[in-house]
């Protein structure tokens, strides 16, 4: 689970932007632009969750567009997947 100021969801940052972990920077940017346009609070003034979603999208993009931060995030995801598999085996 991703936690923090913006993330309180079981989704990954990749899911949030609608990209795959192996997508390149161009695909990431296209997905980011589409997600921002679809969730911008100025375009959806009656949607009280638009600002929260917009913040999540921007934060996800800022992590994934930076190669070093993306690598660290991928390591965390892999660790969580391994831990989840170990937990399932124990039960």
PDB file of N, CA and C in Angstrom:
ATOM      1  N   UNK A   1       0.840  -1.176   0.000  1.00  0.00           N
ATOM      2  CA  UNK A   1       0.000   0.000   0.000  1.00  0.00           C
ATOM      3  C   UNK A   1       0.884   1.238   0.000  1.00  0.00           C
ATOM      4  N   UNK A   2       0.489   2.207  -0.761  1.00  0.00           N
ATOM      5  CA  UNK A   2       1.225   3.458  -0.846  1.00  0.00           C
ATOM      6  C   UNK A   2       0.604   4.411   0.161  1.00  0.00           C
ATOM      7  N   UNK A   3       1.437   4.964   1.040  1.00  0.00           N
ATOM      8  CA  UNK A   3       0.913   5.889   2.031  1.00  0.00           C
ATOM      9  C   UNK A   3       1.709   7.177   1.986  1.00  0.00           C
ATOM     10  N   UNK A   4       1.173   8.179   2.564  1.00  0.00           N
ATOM     11  CA  UNK A   4       1.848   9.464   2.596  1.00  0.00           C
ATOM     12  C   UNK A   4       0.840  10.579   2.442  1.00  0.00           C
ATOM     13  N   UNK A   5       1.328  11.754   2.140  1.00  0.00           N
ATOM     14  CA  UNK A   5       0.467  12.922   2.039  1.00  0.00           C
ATOM     15  C   UNK A   5      -0.618  12.746   0.976  1.00  0.00           C
ATOM     16  N   UNK A   6      -0.254  12.206  -0.175  1.00  0.00           N
ATOM     17  CA  UNK A   6      -1.205  12.106  -1.270  1.00  0.00           C
ATOM     18  C   UNK A   6      -1.752  10.705  -1.494  1.00  0.00           C
ATOM     19  N   UNK A   7      -1.032   9.698  -1.042  1.00  0.00           N
ATOM     20  CA  UNK A   7      -1.396   8.342  -1.410  1.00  0.00           C
ATOM     21  C   UNK A   7      -2.018   7.596  -0.242  1.00  0.00           C
ATOM     22  N   UNK A   8      -3.264   7.247  -0.402  1.00  0.00           N
ATOM     23  CA  UNK A   8      -3.966   6.426   0.573  1.00  0.00           C
ATOM     24  C   UNK A   8      -4.812   5.429  -0.212  1.00  0.00           C
ATOM     25  N   UNK A   9      -4.139   4.620  -0.997  1.00  0.00           N
ATOM     26  CA  UNK A   9      -4.821   3.723  -1.903  1.00  0.00           C
ATOM     27  C   UNK A   9      -3.953   2.495  -2.140  1.00  0.00           C
ATOM     28  N   UNK A  10      -4.583   1.362  -2.424  1.00  0.00           N
ATOM     29  CA  UNK A  10      -3.793   0.176  -2.720  1.00  0.00           C
ATOM     30  C   UNK A  10      -3.186   0.202  -4.125  1.00  0.00           C
ATOM     31  N   UNK A  11      -3.491   1.199  -4.909  1.00  0.00           N
ATOM     32  CA  UNK A  11      -2.966   1.303  -6.266  1.00  0.00           C
ATOM     33  C   UNK A  11      -1.484   1.652  -6.254  1.00  0.00           C
ATOM     34  N   UNK A  12      -0.812   1.253  -7.325  1.00  0.00           N
ATOM     35  CA  UNK A  12       0.570   1.686  -7.501  1.00  0.00           C
ATOM     36  C   UNK A  12       0.562   3.019  -8.240  1.00  0.00           C
ATOM     37  N   UNK A  13       1.699   3.667  -8.281  1.00  0.00           N
ATOM     38  CA  UNK A  13       1.807   4.911  -9.034  1.00  0.00           C
ATOM     39  C   UNK A  13       1.571   4.650 -10.515  1.00  0.00           C
ATOM     40  N   UNK A  14       1.993   3.490 -10.976  1.00  0.00           N
ATOM     41  CA  UNK A  14       1.768   3.128 -12.378  1.00  0.00           C
ATOM     42  C   UNK A  14       0.271   3.011 -12.670  1.00  0.00           C
ATOM     43  N   UNK A  15      -0.459   2.367 -11.766  1.00  0.00           N
ATOM     44  CA  UNK A  15      -1.913   2.242 -11.927  1.00  0.00           C
ATOM     45  C   UNK A  15      -2.580   3.608 -11.949  1.00  0.00           C
ATOM     46  N   UNK A  16      -2.109   4.473 -11.080  1.00  0.00           N
ATOM     47  CA  UNK A  16      -2.688   5.809 -10.971  1.00  0.00           C
ATOM     48  C   UNK A  16      -2.581   6.577 -12.281  1.00  0.00           C
ATOM     49  N   UNK A  17      -1.469   6.397 -12.984  1.00  0.00           N
ATOM     50  CA  UNK A  17      -1.271   7.098 -14.250  1.00  0.00           C
ATOM     51  C   UNK A  17      -1.734   6.281 -15.455  1.00  0.00           C
ATOM     52  N   UNK A  18      -2.041   5.016 -15.235  1.00  0.00           N
ATOM     53  CA  UNK A  18      -2.476   4.171 -16.334  1.00  0.00           C
ATOM     54  C   UNK A  18      -1.354   3.750 -17.261  1.00  0.00           C
ATOM     55  N   UNK A  19      -0.173   3.509 -16.701  1.00  0.00           N
ATOM     56  CA  UNK A  19       0.982   3.054 -17.477  1.00  0.00           C
ATOM     57  C   UNK A  19       1.506   1.751 -16.891  1.00  0.00           C
ATOM     58  N   UNK A  20       2.381   1.103 -17.647  1.00  0.00           N
ATOM     59  CA  UNK A  20       3.045  -0.116 -17.177  1.00  0.00           C
ATOM     60  C   UNK A  20       4.446   0.250 -16.695  1.00  0.00           C
ATOM     61  N   UNK A  21       5.017  -0.543 -15.807  1.00  0.00           N
ATOM     62  CA  UNK A  21       6.366  -0.253 -15.319  1.00  0.00           C
ATOM     63  C   UNK A  21       7.428  -0.193 -16.411  1.00  0.00           C
ATOM     64  N   UNK A  22       7.205  -0.865 -17.534  1.00  0.00           N
ATOM     65  CA  UNK A  22       8.199  -0.841 -18.600  1.00  0.00           C
ATOM     66  C   UNK A  22       7.929   0.228 -19.662  1.00  0.00           C
ATOM     67  N   UNK A  23       6.924   1.067 -19.460  1.00  0.00           N
ATOM     68  CA  UNK A  23       6.657   2.148 -20.408  1.00  0.00           C
ATOM     69  C   UNK A  23       7.772   3.193 -20.354  1.00  0.00           C
ATOM     70  N   UNK A  24       8.032   3.791 -21.511  1.00  0.00           N
ATOM     71  CA  UNK A  24       9.107   4.784 -21.584  1.00  0.00           C
ATOM     72  C   UNK A  24       8.612   6.166 -21.155  1.00  0.00           C
ATOM     73  N   UNK A  25       9.531   7.120 -21.154  1.00  0.00           N
ATOM     74  CA  UNK A  25       9.232   8.477 -20.686  1.00  0.00           C
ATOM     75  C   UNK A  25       8.148   9.142 -21.523  1.00  0.00           C
ATOM     76  N   UNK A  26       8.140   8.874 -22.809  1.00  0.00           N
ATOM     77  CA  UNK A  26       7.131   9.482 -23.679  1.00  0.00           C
ATOM     78  C   UNK A  26       5.727   8.970 -23.348  1.00  0.00           C
ATOM     79  N   UNK A  27       5.588   7.677 -23.141  1.00  0.00           N
ATOM     80  CA  UNK A  27       4.295   7.096 -22.758  1.00  0.00           C
ATOM     81  C   UNK A  27       3.855   7.619 -21.401  1.00  0.00           C
ATOM     82  N   UNK A  28       4.802   7.751 -20.485  1.00  0.00           N
ATOM     83  CA  UNK A  28       4.514   8.287 -19.163  1.00  0.00           C
ATOM     84  C   UNK A  28       3.991   9.713 -19.263  1.00  0.00           C
ATOM     85  N   UNK A  29       4.638  10.532 -20.075  1.00  0.00           N
ATOM     86  CA  UNK A  29       4.212  11.920 -20.222  1.00  0.00           C
ATOM     87  C   UNK A  29       2.822  12.015 -20.864  1.00  0.00           C
ATOM     88  N   UNK A  30       2.569  11.203 -21.868  1.00  0.00           N
ATOM     89  CA  UNK A  30       1.240  11.199 -22.511  1.00  0.00           C
ATOM     90  C   UNK A  30       0.152  10.827 -21.506  1.00  0.00           C
ATOM     91  N   UNK A  31       0.421   9.787 -20.725  1.00  0.00           N
ATOM     92  CA  UNK A  31      -0.548   9.343 -19.723  1.00  0.00           C
ATOM     93  C   UNK A  31      -0.761  10.410 -18.659  1.00  0.00           C
ATOM     94  N   UNK A  32       0.323  11.049 -18.250  1.00  0.00           N
ATOM     95  CA  UNK A  32       0.221  12.122 -17.260  1.00  0.00           C
ATOM     96  C   UNK A  32      -0.661  13.259 -17.768  1.00  0.00           C
ATOM     97  N   UNK A  33      -0.418  13.691 -18.976  1.00  0.00           N
ATOM     98  CA  UNK A  33      -1.205  14.791 -19.538  1.00  0.00           C
ATOM     99  C   UNK A  33      -2.685  14.440 -19.632  1.00  0.00           C
ATOM    100  N   UNK A  34      -2.971  13.220 -20.041  1.00  0.00           N
ATOM    101  CA  UNK A  34      -4.369  12.792 -20.133  1.00  0.00           C
ATOM    102  C   UNK A  34      -5.018  12.731 -18.749  1.00  0.00           C
ATOM    103  N   UNK A  35      -4.283  12.212 -17.772  1.00  0.00           N
ATOM    104  CA  UNK A  35      -4.824  12.099 -16.415  1.00  0.00           C
ATOM    105  C   UNK A  35      -5.038  13.464 -15.788  1.00  0.00           C
ATOM    106  N   UNK A  36      -4.108  14.393 -16.008  1.00  0.00           N
ATOM    107  CA  UNK A  36      -4.247  15.748 -15.466  1.00  0.00           C
ATOM    108  C   UNK A  36      -5.457  16.442 -16.088  1.00  0.00           C
ATOM    109  N   UNK A  37      -5.589  16.283 -17.382  1.00  0.00           N
ATOM    110  CA  UNK A  37      -6.719  16.916 -18.068  1.00  0.00           C
ATOM    111  C   UNK A  37      -8.053  16.348 -17.571  1.00  0.00           C
ATOM    112  N   UNK A  38      -8.088  15.058 -17.349  1.00  0.00           N
ATOM    113  CA  UNK A  38      -9.321  14.412 -16.903  1.00  0.00           C
ATOM    114  C   UNK A  38      -9.660  14.687 -15.443  1.00  0.00           C
ATOM    115  N   UNK A  39      -8.678  15.120 -14.657  1.00  0.00           N
ATOM    116  CA  UNK A  39      -8.899  15.280 -13.218  1.00  0.00           C
ATOM    117  C   UNK A  39      -8.593  16.667 -12.679  1.00  0.00           C
ATOM    118  N   UNK A  40      -8.345  17.629 -13.528  1.00  0.00           N
ATOM    119  CA  UNK A  40      -7.982  18.964 -13.053  1.00  0.00           C
ATOM    120  C   UNK A  40      -9.153  19.602 -12.297  1.00  0.00           C
ATOM    121  N   UNK A  41      -8.893  20.098 -11.098  1.00  0.00           N
ATOM    122  CA  UNK A  41      -9.980  20.669 -10.294  1.00  0.00           C
ATOM    123  C   UNK A  41     -10.662  21.874 -10.952  1.00  0.00           C
ATOM    124  N   UNK A  42      -9.947  22.640 -11.748  1.00  0.00           N
ATOM    125  CA  UNK A  42     -10.568  23.781 -12.423  1.00  0.00           C
ATOM    126  C   UNK A  42     -11.577  23.342 -13.474  1.00  0.00           C
ATOM    127  N   UNK A  43     -11.370  22.146 -14.028  1.00  0.00           N
ATOM    128  CA  UNK A  43     -12.294  21.625 -15.030  1.00  0.00           C
ATOM    129  C   UNK A  43     -13.462  20.867 -14.413  1.00  0.00           C
ATOM    130  N   UNK A  44     -13.341  20.567 -13.121  1.00  0.00           N
ATOM    131  CA  UNK A  44     -14.382  19.824 -12.401  1.00  0.00           C
ATOM    132  C   UNK A  44     -14.667  20.510 -11.056  1.00  0.00           C
ATOM    133  N   UNK A  45     -15.196  21.745 -11.089  1.00  0.00           N
ATOM    134  CA  UNK A  45     -15.374  22.499  -9.842  1.00  0.00           C
ATOM    135  C   UNK A  45     -16.372  21.874  -8.864  1.00  0.00           C
ATOM    136  N   UNK A  46     -17.276  21.051  -9.341  1.00  0.00           N
ATOM    137  CA  UNK A  46     -18.262  20.429  -8.454  1.00  0.00           C
ATOM    138  C   UNK A  46     -17.784  19.105  -7.857  1.00  0.00           C
ATOM    139  N   UNK A  47     -16.637  18.630  -8.295  1.00  0.00           N
ATOM    140  CA  UNK A  47     -16.091  17.366  -7.810  1.00  0.00           C
ATOM    141  C   UNK A  47     -15.113  17.646  -6.674  1.00  0.00           C
ATOM    142  N   UNK A  48     -15.545  17.362  -5.456  1.00  0.00           N
ATOM    143  CA  UNK A  48     -14.707  17.683  -4.294  1.00  0.00           C
ATOM    144  C   UNK A  48     -13.455  16.815  -4.199  1.00  0.00           C
ATOM    145  N   UNK A  49     -13.414  15.675  -4.894  1.00  0.00           N
ATOM    146  CA  UNK A  49     -12.241  14.808  -4.874  1.00  0.00           C
ATOM    147  C   UNK A  49     -11.256  15.105  -5.999  1.00  0.00           C
ATOM    148  N   UNK A  50     -11.605  16.005  -6.896  1.00  0.00           N
ATOM    149  CA  UNK A  50     -10.746  16.301  -8.052  1.00  0.00           C
ATOM    150  C   UNK A  50      -9.381  16.821  -7.609  1.00  0.00           C
ATOM    151  N   UNK A  51      -9.350  17.690  -6.626  1.00  0.00           N
ATOM    152  CA  UNK A  51      -8.072  18.254  -6.166  1.00  0.00           C
ATOM    153  C   UNK A  51      -7.178  17.169  -5.562  1.00  0.00           C
ATOM    154  N   UNK A  52      -7.785  16.247  -4.829  1.00  0.00           N
ATOM    155  CA  UNK A  52      -7.014  15.148  -4.236  1.00  0.00           C
ATOM    156  C   UNK A  52      -6.437  14.257  -5.336  1.00  0.00           C
ATOM    157  N   UNK A  53      -7.277  13.870  -6.295  1.00  0.00           N
ATOM    158  CA  UNK A  53      -6.798  13.028  -7.399  1.00  0.00           C
ATOM    159  C   UNK A  53      -5.724  13.741  -8.204  1.00  0.00           C
ATOM    160  N   UNK A  54      -5.923  15.024  -8.450  1.00  0.00           N
ATOM    161  CA  UNK A  54      -4.950  15.814  -9.196  1.00  0.00           C
ATOM    162  C   UNK A  54      -3.599  15.810  -8.473  1.00  0.00           C
ATOM    163  N   UNK A  55      -3.629  16.012  -7.159  1.00  0.00           N
ATOM    164  CA  UNK A  55      -2.397  15.981  -6.366  1.00  0.00           C
ATOM    165  C   UNK A  55      -1.711  14.627  -6.417  1.00  0.00           C
ATOM    166  N   UNK A  56      -2.488  13.546  -6.384  1.00  0.00           N
ATOM    167  CA  UNK A  56      -1.920  12.206  -6.475  1.00  0.00           C
ATOM    168  C   UNK A  56      -1.246  11.996  -7.827  1.00  0.00           C
ATOM    169  N   UNK A  57      -1.890  12.451  -8.871  1.00  0.00           N
ATOM    170  CA  UNK A  57      -1.360  12.278 -10.228  1.00  0.00           C
ATOM    171  C   UNK A  57      -0.052  13.045 -10.392  1.00  0.00           C
ATOM    172  N   UNK A  58      -0.020  14.279  -9.937  1.00  0.00           N
ATOM    173  CA  UNK A  58       1.193  15.097 -10.056  1.00  0.00           C
ATOM    174  C   UNK A  58       2.330  14.479  -9.240  1.00  0.00           C
ATOM    175  N   UNK A  59       2.038  14.049  -8.028  1.00  0.00           N
ATOM    176  CA  UNK A  59       3.067  13.439  -7.183  1.00  0.00           C
ATOM    177  C   UNK A  59       3.588  12.142  -7.814  1.00  0.00           C
ATOM    178  N   UNK A  60       2.697  11.329  -8.364  1.00  0.00           N
ATOM    179  CA  UNK A  60       3.112  10.081  -9.016  1.00  0.00           C
ATOM    180  C   UNK A  60       4.017  10.375 -10.203  1.00  0.00           C
ATOM    181  N   UNK A  61       3.641  11.340 -11.001  1.00  0.00           N
ATOM    182  CA  UNK A  61       4.448  11.683 -12.170  1.00  0.00           C
ATOM    183  C   UNK A  61       5.827  12.204 -11.764  1.00  0.00           C
ATOM    184  N   UNK A  62       5.874  13.009 -10.727  1.00  0.00           N
ATOM    185  CA  UNK A  62       7.161  13.544 -10.272  1.00  0.00           C
ATOM    186  C   UNK A  62       8.107  12.440  -9.814  1.00  0.00           C
ATOM    187  N   UNK A  63       7.574  11.382  -9.262  1.00  0.00           N
ATOM    188  CA  UNK A  63       8.412  10.249  -8.852  1.00  0.00           C
ATOM    189  C   UNK A  63       8.824   9.425 -10.066  1.00  0.00           C
ATOM    190  N   UNK A  64       7.873   9.091 -10.917  1.00  0.00           N
ATOM    191  CA  UNK A  64       8.146   8.168 -12.022  1.00  0.00           C
ATOM    192  C   UNK A  64       8.951   8.786 -13.153  1.00  0.00           C
ATOM    193  N   UNK A  65       8.929  10.093 -13.290  1.00  0.00           N
ATOM    194  CA  UNK A  65       9.696  10.698 -14.384  1.00  0.00           C
ATOM    195  C   UNK A  65      11.180  10.850 -14.042  1.00  0.00           C
ATOM    196  N   UNK A  66      11.508  10.749 -12.770  1.00  0.00           N
ATOM    197  CA  UNK A  66      12.889  10.832 -12.318  1.00  0.00           C
ATOM    198  C   UNK A  66      13.454   9.414 -12.231  1.00  0.00           C
ATOM    199  N   UNK A  67      14.451   9.095 -13.026  1.00  0.00           N
ATOM    200  CA  UNK A  67      14.975   7.729 -13.123  1.00  0.00           C
ATOM    201  C   UNK A  67      15.426   7.166 -11.775  1.00  0.00           C
ATOM    202  N   UNK A  68      16.100   7.983 -10.982  1.00  0.00           N
ATOM    203  CA  UNK A  68      16.586   7.510  -9.686  1.00  0.00           C
ATOM    204  C   UNK A  68      15.425   7.210  -8.736  1.00  0.00           C
ATOM    205  N   UNK A  69      14.493   8.148  -8.646  1.00  0.00           N
ATOM    206  CA  UNK A  69      13.341   7.948  -7.762  1.00  0.00           C
ATOM    207  C   UNK A  69      12.468   6.788  -8.243  1.00  0.00           C
ATOM    208  N   UNK A  70      12.334   6.647  -9.562  1.00  0.00           N
ATOM    209  CA  UNK A  70      11.551   5.546 -10.123  1.00  0.00           C
ATOM    210  C   UNK A  70      12.201   4.208  -9.777  1.00  0.00           C
ATOM    211  N   UNK A  71      13.518   4.143  -9.864  1.00  0.00           N
ATOM    212  CA  UNK A  71      14.230   2.923  -9.495  1.00  0.00           C
ATOM    213  C   UNK A  71      14.016   2.563  -8.034  1.00  0.00           C
ATOM    214  N   UNK A  72      14.086   3.558  -7.174  1.00  0.00           N
ATOM    215  CA  UNK A  72      13.846   3.318  -5.752  1.00  0.00           C
ATOM    216  C   UNK A  72      12.411   2.839  -5.520  1.00  0.00           C
ATOM    217  N   UNK A  73      11.472   3.461  -6.204  1.00  0.00           N
ATOM    218  CA  UNK A  73      10.072   3.070  -6.073  1.00  0.00           C
ATOM    219  C   UNK A  73       9.873   1.630  -6.552  1.00  0.00           C
ATOM    220  N   UNK A  74      10.487   1.273  -7.667  1.00  0.00           N
ATOM    221  CA  UNK A  74      10.374  -0.087  -8.181  1.00  0.00           C
ATOM    222  C   UNK A  74      10.937  -1.107  -7.192  1.00  0.00           C
ATOM    223  N   UNK A  75      12.024  -0.758  -6.525  1.00  0.00           N
ATOM    224  CA  UNK A  75      12.595  -1.642  -5.507  1.00  0.00           C
ATOM    225  C   UNK A  75      11.616  -1.843  -4.357  1.00  0.00           C
ATOM    226  N   UNK A  76      10.967  -0.775  -3.939  1.00  0.00           N
ATOM    227  CA  UNK A  76       9.976  -0.860  -2.858  1.00  0.00           C
ATOM    228  C   UNK A  76       8.804  -1.752  -3.284  1.00  0.00           C
ATOM    229  N   UNK A  77       8.334  -1.562  -4.519  1.00  0.00           N
ATOM    230  CA  UNK A  77       7.242  -2.404  -5.022  1.00  0.00           C
ATOM    231  C   UNK A  77       7.628  -3.875  -5.020  1.00  0.00           C
ATOM    232  N   UNK A  78       8.821  -4.164  -5.474  1.00  0.00           N
ATOM    233  CA  UNK A  78       9.269  -5.560  -5.519  1.00  0.00           C
ATOM    234  C   UNK A  78       9.360  -6.138  -4.112  1.00  0.00           C
ATOM    235  N   UNK A  79       9.877  -5.361  -3.174  1.00  0.00           N
ATOM    236  CA  UNK A  79       9.951  -5.809  -1.783  1.00  0.00           C
ATOM    237  C   UNK A  79       8.556  -6.108  -1.252  1.00  0.00           C
ATOM    238  N   UNK A  80       7.596  -5.224  -1.525  1.00  0.00           N
ATOM    239  CA  UNK A  80       6.227  -5.434  -1.050  1.00  0.00           C
ATOM    240  C   UNK A  80       5.601  -6.676  -1.680  1.00  0.00           C
ATOM    241  N   UNK A  81       5.893  -6.926  -2.948  1.00  0.00           N
ATOM    242  CA  UNK A  81       5.369  -8.129  -3.608  1.00  0.00           C
ATOM    243  C   UNK A  81       5.934  -9.390  -2.960  1.00  0.00           C
ATOM    244  N   UNK A  82       7.232  -9.392  -2.678  1.00  0.00           N
ATOM    245  CA  UNK A  82       7.866 -10.545  -2.045  1.00  0.00           C
ATOM    246  C   UNK A  82       7.286 -10.745  -0.649  1.00  0.00           C
ATOM    247  N   UNK A  83       7.155  -9.683   0.108  1.00  0.00           N
ATOM    248  CA  UNK A  83       6.594  -9.775   1.457  1.00  0.00           C
ATOM    249  C   UNK A  83       5.166 -10.310   1.418  1.00  0.00           C
ATOM    250  N   UNK A  84       4.400  -9.863   0.447  1.00  0.00           N
ATOM    251  CA  UNK A  84       3.027 -10.317   0.310  1.00  0.00           C
ATOM    252  C   UNK A  84       2.984 -11.821   0.018  1.00  0.00           C
ATOM    253  N   UNK A  85       3.867 -12.278  -0.861  1.00  0.00           N
ATOM    254  CA  UNK A  85       3.922 -13.719  -1.180  1.00  0.00           C
ATOM    255  C   UNK A  85       4.315 -14.530   0.045  1.00  0.00           C
ATOM    256  N   UNK A  86       5.262 -14.032   0.825  1.00  0.00           N
ATOM    257  CA  UNK A  86       5.695 -14.733   2.031  1.00  0.00           C
ATOM    258  C   UNK A  86       4.557 -14.792   3.028  1.00  0.00           C
ATOM    259  N   UNK A  87       3.839 -13.707   3.182  1.00  0.00           N
ATOM    260  CA  UNK A  87       2.707 -13.654   4.112  1.00  0.00           C
ATOM    261  C   UNK A  87       1.637 -14.638   3.699  1.00  0.00           C
ATOM    262  N   UNK A  88       1.354 -14.718   2.405  1.00  0.00           N
ATOM    263  CA  UNK A  88       0.336 -15.656   1.920  1.00  0.00           C
ATOM    264  C   UNK A  88       0.739 -17.101   2.184  1.00  0.00           C
ATOM    265  N   UNK A  89       2.024 -17.399   2.052  1.00  0.00           N
ATOM    266  CA  UNK A  89       2.492 -18.763   2.288  1.00  0.00           C
ATOM    267  C   UNK A  89       2.372 -19.146   3.750  1.00  0.00           C
ATOM    268  N   UNK A  90       2.499 -18.183   4.645  1.00  0.00           N
ATOM    269  CA  UNK A  90       2.430 -18.456   6.078  1.00  0.00           C
ATOM    270  C   UNK A  90       1.016 -18.734   6.540  1.00  0.00           C
ATOM    271  N   UNK A  91       0.039 -18.209   5.834  1.00  0.00           N
ATOM    272  CA  UNK A  91      -1.349 -18.387   6.297  1.00  0.00           C
ATOM    273  C   UNK A  91      -2.000 -19.603   5.706  1.00  0.00           C
TER     274      UNK A  91
END
